[in-house]
C-alpha positions as protocol buffer text, in pm:
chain_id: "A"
residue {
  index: 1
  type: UNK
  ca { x: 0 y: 0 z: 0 }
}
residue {
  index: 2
  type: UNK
  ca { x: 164 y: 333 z: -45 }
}
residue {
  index: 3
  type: UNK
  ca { x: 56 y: 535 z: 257 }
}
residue {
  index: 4
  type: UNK
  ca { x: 156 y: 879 z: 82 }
}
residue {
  index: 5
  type: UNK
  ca { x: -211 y: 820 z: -42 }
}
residue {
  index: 6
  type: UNK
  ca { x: -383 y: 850 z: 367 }
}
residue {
  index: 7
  type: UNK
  ca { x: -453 y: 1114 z: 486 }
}
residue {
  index: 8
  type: UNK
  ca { x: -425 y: 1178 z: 846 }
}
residue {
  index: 9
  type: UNK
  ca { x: -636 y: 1448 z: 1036 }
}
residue {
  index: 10
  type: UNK
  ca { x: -437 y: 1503 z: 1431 }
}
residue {
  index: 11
  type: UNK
  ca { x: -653 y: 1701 z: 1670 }
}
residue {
  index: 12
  type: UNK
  ca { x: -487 y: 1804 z: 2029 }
}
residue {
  index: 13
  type: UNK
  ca { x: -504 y: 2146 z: 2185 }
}
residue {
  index: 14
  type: UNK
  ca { x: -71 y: 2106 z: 2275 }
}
residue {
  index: 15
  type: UNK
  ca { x: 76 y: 2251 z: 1962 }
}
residue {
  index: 16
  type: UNK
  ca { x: 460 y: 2057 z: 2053 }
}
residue {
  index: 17
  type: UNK
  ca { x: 226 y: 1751 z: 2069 }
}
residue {
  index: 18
  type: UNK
  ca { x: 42 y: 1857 z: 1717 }
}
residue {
  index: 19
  type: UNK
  ca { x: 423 y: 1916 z: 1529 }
}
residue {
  index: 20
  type: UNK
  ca { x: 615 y: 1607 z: 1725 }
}
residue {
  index: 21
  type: UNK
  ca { x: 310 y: 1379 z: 1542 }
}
residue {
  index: 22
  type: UNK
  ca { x: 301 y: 1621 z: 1243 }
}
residue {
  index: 23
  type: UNK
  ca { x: 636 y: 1560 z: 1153 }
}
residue {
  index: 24
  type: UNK
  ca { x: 679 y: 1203 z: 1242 }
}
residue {
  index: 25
  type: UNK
  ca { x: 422 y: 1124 z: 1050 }
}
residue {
  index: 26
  type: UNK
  ca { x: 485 y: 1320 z: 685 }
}
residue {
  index: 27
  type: UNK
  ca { x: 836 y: 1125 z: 756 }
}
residue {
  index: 28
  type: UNK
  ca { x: 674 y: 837 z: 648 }
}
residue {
  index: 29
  type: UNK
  ca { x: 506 y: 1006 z: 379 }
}
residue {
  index: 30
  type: UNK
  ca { x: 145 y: 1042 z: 521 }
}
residue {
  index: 31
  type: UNK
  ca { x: -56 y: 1374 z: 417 }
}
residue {
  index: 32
  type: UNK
  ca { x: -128 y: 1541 z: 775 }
}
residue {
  index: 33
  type: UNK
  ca { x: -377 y: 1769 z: 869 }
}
residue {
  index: 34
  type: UNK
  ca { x: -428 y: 1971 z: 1216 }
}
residue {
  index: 35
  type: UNK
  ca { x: -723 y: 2056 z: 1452 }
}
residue {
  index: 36
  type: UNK
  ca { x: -686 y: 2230 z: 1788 }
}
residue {
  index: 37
  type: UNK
  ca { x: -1039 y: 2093 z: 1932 }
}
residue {
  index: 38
  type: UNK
  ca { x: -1324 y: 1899 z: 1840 }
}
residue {
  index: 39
  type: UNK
  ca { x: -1523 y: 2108 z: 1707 }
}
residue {
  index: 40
  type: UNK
  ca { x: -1245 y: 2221 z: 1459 }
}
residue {
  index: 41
  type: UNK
  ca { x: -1185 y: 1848 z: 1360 }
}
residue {
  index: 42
  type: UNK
  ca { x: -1536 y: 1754 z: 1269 }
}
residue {
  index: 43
  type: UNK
  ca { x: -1520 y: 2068 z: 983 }
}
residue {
  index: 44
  type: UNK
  ca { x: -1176 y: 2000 z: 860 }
}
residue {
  index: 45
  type: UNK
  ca { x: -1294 y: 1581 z: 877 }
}
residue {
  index: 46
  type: UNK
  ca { x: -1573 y: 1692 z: 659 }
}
residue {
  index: 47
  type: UNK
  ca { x: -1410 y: 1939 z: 421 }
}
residue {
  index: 48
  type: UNK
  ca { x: -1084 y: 1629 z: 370 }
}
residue {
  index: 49
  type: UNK
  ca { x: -1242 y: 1267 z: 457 }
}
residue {
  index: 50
  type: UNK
  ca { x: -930 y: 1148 z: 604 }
}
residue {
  index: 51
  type: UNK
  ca { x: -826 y: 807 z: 596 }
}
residue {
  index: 52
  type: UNK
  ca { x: -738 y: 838 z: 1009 }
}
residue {
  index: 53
  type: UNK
  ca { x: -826 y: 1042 z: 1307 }
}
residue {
  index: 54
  type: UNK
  ca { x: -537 y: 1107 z: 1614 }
}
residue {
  index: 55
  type: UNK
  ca { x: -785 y: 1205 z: 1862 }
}
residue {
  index: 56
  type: UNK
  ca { x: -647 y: 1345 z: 2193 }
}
residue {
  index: 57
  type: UNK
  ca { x: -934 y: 1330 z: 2451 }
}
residue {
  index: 58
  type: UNK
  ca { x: -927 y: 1615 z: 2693 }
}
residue {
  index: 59
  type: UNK
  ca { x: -970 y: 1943 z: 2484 }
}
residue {
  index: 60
  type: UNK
  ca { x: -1169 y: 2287 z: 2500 }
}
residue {
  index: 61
  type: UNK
  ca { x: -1458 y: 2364 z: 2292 }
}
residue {
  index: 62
  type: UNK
  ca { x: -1532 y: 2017 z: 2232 }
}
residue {
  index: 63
  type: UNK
  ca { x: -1335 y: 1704 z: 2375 }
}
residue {
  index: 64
  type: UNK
  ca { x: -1230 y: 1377 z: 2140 }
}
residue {
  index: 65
  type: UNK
  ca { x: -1514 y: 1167 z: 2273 }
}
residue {
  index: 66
  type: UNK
  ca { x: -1778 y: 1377 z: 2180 }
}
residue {
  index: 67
  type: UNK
  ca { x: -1601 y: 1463 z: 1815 }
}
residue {
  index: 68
  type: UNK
  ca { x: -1589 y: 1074 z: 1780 }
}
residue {
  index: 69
  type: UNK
  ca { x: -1934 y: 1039 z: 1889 }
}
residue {
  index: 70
  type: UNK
  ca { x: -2004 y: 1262 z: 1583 }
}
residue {
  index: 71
  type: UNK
  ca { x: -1816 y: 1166 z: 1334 }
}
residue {
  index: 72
  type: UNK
  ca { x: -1953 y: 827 z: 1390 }
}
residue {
  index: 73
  type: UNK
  ca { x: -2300 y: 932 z: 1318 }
}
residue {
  index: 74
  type: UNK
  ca { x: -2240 y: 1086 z: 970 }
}
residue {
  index: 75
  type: UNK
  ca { x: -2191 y: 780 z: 666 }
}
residue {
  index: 76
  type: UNK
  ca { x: -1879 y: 971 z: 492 }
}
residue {
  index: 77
  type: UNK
  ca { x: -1670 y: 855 z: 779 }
}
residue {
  index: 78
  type: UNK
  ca { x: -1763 y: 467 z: 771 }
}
residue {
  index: 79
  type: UNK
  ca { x: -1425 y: 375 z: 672 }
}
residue {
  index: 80
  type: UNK
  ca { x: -1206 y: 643 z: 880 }
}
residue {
  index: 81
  type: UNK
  ca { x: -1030 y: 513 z: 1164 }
}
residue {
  index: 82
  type: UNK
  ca { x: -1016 y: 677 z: 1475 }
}
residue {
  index: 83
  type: UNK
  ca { x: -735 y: 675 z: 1744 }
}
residue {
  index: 84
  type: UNK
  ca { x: -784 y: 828 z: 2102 }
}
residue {
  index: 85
  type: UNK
  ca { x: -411 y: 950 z: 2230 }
}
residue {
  index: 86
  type: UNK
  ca { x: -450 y: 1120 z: 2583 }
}
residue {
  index: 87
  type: UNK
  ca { x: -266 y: 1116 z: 2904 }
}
residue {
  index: 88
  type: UNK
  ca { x: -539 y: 961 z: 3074 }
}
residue {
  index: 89
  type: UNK
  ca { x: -466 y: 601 z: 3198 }
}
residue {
  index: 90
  type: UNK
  ca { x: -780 y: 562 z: 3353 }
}
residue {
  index: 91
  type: UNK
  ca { x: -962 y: 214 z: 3233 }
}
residue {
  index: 92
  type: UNK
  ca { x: -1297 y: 423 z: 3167 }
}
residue {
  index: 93
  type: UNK
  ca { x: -1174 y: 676 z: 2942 }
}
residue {
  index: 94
  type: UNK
  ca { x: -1084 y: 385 z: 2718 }
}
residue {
  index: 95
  type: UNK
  ca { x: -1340 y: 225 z: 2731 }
}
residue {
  index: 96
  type: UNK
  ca { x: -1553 y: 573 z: 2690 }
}
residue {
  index: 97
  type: UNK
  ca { x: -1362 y: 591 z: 2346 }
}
residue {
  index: 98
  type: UNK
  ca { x: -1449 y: 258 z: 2237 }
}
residue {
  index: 99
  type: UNK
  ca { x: -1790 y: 291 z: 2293 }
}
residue {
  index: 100
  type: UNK
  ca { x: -1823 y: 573 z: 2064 }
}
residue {
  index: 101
  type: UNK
  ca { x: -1649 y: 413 z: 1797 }
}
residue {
  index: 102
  type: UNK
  ca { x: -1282 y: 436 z: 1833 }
}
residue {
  index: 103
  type: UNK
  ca { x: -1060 y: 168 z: 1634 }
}
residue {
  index: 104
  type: UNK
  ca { x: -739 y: 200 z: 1899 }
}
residue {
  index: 105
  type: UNK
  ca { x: -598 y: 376 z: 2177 }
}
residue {
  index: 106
  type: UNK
  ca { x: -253 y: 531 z: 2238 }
}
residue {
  index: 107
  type: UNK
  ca { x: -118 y: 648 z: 2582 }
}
residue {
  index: 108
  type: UNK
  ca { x: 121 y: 970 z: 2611 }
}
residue {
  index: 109
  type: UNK
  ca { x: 439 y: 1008 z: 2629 }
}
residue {
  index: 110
  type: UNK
  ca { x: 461 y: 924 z: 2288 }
}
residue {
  index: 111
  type: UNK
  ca { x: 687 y: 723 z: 2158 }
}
residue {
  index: 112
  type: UNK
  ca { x: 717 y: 865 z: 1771 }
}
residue {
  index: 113
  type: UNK
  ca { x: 859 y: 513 z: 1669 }
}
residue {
  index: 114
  type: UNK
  ca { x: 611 y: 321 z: 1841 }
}
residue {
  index: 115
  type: UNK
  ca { x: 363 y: 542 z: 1756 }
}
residue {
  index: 116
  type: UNK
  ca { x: 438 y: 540 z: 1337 }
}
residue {
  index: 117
  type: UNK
  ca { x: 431 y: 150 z: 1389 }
}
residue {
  index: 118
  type: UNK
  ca { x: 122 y: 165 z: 1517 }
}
residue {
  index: 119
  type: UNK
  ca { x: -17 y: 406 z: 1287 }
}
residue {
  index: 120
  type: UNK
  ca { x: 100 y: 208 z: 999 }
}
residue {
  index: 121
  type: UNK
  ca { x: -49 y: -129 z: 1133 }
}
residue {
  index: 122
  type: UNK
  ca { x: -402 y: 43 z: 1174 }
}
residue {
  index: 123
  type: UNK
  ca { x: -389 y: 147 z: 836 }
}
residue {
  index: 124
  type: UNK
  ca { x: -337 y: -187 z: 673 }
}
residue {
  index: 125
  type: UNK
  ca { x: -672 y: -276 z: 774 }
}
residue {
  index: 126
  type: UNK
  ca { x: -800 y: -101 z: 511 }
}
residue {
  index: 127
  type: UNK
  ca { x: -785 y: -384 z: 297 }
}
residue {
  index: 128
  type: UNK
  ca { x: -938 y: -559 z: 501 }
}
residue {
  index: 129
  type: UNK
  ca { x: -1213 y: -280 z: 596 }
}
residue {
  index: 130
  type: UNK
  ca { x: -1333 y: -311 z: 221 }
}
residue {
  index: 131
  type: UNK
  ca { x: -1587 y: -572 z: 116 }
}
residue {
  index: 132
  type: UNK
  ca { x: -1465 y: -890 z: 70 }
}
residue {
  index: 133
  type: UNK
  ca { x: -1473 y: -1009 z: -330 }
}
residue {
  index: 134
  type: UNK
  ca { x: -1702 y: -1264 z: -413 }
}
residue {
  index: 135
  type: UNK
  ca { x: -1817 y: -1222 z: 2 }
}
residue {
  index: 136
  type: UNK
  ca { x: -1536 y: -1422 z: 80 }
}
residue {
  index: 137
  type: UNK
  ca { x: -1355 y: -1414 z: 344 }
}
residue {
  index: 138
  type: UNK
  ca { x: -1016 y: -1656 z: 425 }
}
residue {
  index: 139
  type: UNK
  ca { x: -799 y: -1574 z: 737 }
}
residue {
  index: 140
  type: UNK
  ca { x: -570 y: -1831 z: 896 }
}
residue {
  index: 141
  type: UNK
  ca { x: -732 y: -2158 z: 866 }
}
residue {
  index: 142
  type: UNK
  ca { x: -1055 y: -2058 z: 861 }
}
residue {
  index: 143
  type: UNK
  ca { x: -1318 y: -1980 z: 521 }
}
residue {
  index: 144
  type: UNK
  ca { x: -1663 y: -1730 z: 554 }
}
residue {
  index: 145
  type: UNK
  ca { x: -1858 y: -1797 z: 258 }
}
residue {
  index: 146
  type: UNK
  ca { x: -2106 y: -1546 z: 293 }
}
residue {
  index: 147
  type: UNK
  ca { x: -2275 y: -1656 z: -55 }
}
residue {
  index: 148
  type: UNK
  ca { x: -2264 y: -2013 z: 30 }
}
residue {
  index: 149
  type: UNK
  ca { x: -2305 y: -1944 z: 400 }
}
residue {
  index: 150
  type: UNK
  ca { x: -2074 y: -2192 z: 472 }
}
residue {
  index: 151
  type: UNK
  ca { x: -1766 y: -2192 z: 716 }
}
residue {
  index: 152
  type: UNK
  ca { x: -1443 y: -2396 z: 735 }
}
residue {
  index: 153
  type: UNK
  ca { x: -1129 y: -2449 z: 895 }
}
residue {
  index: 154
  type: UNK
  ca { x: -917 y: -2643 z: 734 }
}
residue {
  index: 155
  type: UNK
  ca { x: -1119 y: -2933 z: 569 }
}
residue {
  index: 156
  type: UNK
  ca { x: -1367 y: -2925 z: 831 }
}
residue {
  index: 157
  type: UNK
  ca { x: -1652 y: -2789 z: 737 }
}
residue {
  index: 158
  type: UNK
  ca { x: -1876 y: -2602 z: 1026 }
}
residue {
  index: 159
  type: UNK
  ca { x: -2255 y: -2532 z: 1050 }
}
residue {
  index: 160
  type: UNK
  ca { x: -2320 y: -2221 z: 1236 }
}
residue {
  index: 161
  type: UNK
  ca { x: -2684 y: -2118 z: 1333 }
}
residue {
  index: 162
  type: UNK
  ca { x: -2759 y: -1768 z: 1091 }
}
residue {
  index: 163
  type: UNK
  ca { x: -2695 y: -1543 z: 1346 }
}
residue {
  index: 164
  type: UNK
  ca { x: -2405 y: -1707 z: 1450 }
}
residue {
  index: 165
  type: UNK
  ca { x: -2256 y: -1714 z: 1097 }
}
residue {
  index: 166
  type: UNK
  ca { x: -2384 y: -1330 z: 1085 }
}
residue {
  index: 167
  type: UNK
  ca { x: -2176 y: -1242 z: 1418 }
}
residue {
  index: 168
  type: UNK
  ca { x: -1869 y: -1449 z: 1285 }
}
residue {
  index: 169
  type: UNK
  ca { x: -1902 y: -1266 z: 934 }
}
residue {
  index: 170
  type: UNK
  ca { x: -1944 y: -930 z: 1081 }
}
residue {
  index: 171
  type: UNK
  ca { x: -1640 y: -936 z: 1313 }
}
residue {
  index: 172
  type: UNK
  ca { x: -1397 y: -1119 z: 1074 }
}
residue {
  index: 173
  type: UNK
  ca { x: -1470 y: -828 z: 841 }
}
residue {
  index: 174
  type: UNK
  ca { x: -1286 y: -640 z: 1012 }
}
residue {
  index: 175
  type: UNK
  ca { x: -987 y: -844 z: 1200 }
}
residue {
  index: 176
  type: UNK
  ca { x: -853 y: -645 z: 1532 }
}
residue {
  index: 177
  type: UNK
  ca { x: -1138 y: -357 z: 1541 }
}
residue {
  index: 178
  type: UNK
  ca { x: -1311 y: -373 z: 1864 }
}
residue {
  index: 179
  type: UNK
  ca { x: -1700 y: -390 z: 1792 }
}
residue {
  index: 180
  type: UNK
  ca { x: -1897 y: -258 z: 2108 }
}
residue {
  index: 181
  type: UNK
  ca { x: -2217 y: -450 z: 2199 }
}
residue {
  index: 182
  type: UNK
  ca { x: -2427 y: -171 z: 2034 }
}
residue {
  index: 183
  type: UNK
  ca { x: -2246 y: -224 z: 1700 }
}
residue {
  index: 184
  type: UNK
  ca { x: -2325 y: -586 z: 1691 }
}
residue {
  index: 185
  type: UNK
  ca { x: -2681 y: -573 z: 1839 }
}
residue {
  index: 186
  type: UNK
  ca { x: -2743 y: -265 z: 1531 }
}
residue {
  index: 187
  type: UNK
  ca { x: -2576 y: -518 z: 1284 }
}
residue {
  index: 188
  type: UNK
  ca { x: -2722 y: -805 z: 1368 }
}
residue {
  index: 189
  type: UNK
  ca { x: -3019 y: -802 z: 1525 }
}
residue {
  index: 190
  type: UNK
  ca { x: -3110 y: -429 z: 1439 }
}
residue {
  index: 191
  type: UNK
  ca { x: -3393 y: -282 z: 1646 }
}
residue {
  index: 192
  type: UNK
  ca { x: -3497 y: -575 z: 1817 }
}
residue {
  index: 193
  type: UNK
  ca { x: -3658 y: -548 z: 2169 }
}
residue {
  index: 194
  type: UNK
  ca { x: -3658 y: -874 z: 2289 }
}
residue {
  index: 195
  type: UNK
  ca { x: -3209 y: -866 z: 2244 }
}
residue {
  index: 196
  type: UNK
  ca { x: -3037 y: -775 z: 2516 }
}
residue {
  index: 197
  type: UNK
  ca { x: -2603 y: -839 z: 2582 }
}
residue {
  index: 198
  type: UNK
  ca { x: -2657 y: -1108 z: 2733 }
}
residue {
  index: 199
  type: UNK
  ca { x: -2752 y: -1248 z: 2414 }
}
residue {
  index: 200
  type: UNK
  ca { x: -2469 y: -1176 z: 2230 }
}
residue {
  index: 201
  type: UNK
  ca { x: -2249 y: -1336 z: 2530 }
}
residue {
  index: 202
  type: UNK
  ca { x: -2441 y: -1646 z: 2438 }
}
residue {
  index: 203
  type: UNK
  ca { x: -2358 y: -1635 z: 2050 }
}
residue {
  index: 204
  type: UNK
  ca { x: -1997 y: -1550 z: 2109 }
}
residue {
  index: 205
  type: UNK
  ca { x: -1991 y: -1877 z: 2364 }
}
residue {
  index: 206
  type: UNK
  ca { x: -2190 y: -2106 z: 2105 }
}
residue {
  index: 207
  type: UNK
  ca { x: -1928 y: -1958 z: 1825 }
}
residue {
  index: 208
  type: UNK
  ca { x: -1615 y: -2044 z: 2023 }
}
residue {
  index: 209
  type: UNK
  ca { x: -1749 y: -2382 z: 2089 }
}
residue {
  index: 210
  type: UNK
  ca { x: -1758 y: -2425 z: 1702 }
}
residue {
  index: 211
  type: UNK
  ca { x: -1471 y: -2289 z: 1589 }
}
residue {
  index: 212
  type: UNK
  ca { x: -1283 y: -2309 z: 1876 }
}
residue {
  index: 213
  type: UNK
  ca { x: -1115 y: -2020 z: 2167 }
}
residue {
  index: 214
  type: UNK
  ca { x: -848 y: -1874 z: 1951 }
}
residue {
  index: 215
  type: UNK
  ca { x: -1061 y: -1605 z: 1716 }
}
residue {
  index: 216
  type: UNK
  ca { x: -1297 y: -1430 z: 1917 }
}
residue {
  index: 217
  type: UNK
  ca { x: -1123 y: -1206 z: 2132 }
}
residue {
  index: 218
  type: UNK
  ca { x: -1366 y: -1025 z: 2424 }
}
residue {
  index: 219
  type: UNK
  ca { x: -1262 y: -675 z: 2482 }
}
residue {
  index: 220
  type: UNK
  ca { x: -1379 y: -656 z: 2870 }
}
residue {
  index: 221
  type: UNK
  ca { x: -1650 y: -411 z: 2951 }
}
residue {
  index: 222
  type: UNK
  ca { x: -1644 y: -299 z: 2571 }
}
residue {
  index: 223
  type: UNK
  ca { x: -1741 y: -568 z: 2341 }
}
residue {
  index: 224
  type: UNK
  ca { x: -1559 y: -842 z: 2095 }
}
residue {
  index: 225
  type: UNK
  ca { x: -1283 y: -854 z: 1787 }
}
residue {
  index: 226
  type: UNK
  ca { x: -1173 y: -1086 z: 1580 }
}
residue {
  index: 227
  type: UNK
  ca { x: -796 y: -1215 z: 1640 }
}
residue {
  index: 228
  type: UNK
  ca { x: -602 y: -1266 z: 1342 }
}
residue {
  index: 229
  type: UNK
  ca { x: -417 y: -1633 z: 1438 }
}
């Protein structure tokens, strides 16, 4: 993939924190765009569709969780990964960010090497982000045949209930995003009543007994992602 093609929108309110990312990142050839709040990212996101978000979380105006929250809502930004960097260690602030949508989290200090790496690694998902051809979808050992709606791993072949399949399908679209409960209960069982998260715990067990522990990865007190193996 050349990356000189993303684009990269990084919104923080510390201008040395804005130009140590800034420059880091056009290093490695990435087109980089600045916001100084929220409120100044969601315009600029609109105006640019950026390929990723750096969202730091504690800002004036509007904070990172509430841009996120936003951005989330509006179909242009579908495909746009979003990052939460803040100095906050605290376990609900992450999880805040995931449940808005966020596709990682990255602590301060930063680390520019660590933090490129990362950067780079979110963005390869992008090929995997985009519909699978032919609704086909082969990781490790295992086959989603969303046509055929038929699974296997290896030679074995595997007979999922639909939702199952569904659940399976919808989280190995995407290997290593974190989907929050609220995701998958919209997916999959869309505006149900009688659903609650309970019954997705159920799925996820029935799924692992399947196709066995080492795919479905639980994200505690956020929601599930699939594991590359």
């Amino acid at each position: 993939m050349n990356v000189s093609k993303n684009k990269i929108l990084i919104v923080d309110d510390e201008p040395d924190i804005r130009e140590l990312i800034e420059y880091n990142l056009r290093k490695e050839g990435y087109q980089v765009m600045t916001a100084v709040n929220g409120k100044e990212a969601v315009r600029i996101a609109k105006e640019n569709i950026p390929d990723l978000i750096i969202l730091d979380i504690m800002m004036p105006e509007m904070d990172g969780i509430e841009a996120c929250r936003i951005m989330r809502t509006m179909p242009e930004f579908r495909n746009t990964f979003m990052v939460f960097l803040t100095a906050r260690s605290e376990e609900y602030s992450e999880i805040a960010g995931f449940n808005v949508g966020a596709d990682d989290y990255i602590a301060k200090p930063i680390k520019p090497r660590v933090l490129v790496s990362r950067i780079n690694a979110i963005l390869r998902r992008n090929v995997q982000q985009e519909e699978p051809l032919y609704n086909r979808i082969e990781i490790a050992d295992l086959v989603i045949d969303r046509d055929a709606f038929m699974v296997f791993r290896g030679e074995e072949k595997i007979v999922l209930a639909k939702k199952e399949f569904e659940l399976l399908y919808l989280l190995a679209s995407k290997p290593g995003k974190v989907f929050t409960r609220e995701v998958i209960l919209k997916s999959i069982w869309e505006d149900s009543v009688v659903v609650t998260n309970r019954t997705i715990d159920v799925h996820i067990r029935k799924l692992r007994e399947k196709i066995g522990n080492d795919y479905v990865t639980t994200v505690k007190g956020v929601g599930y992602k699939f594991e590359k193996t």
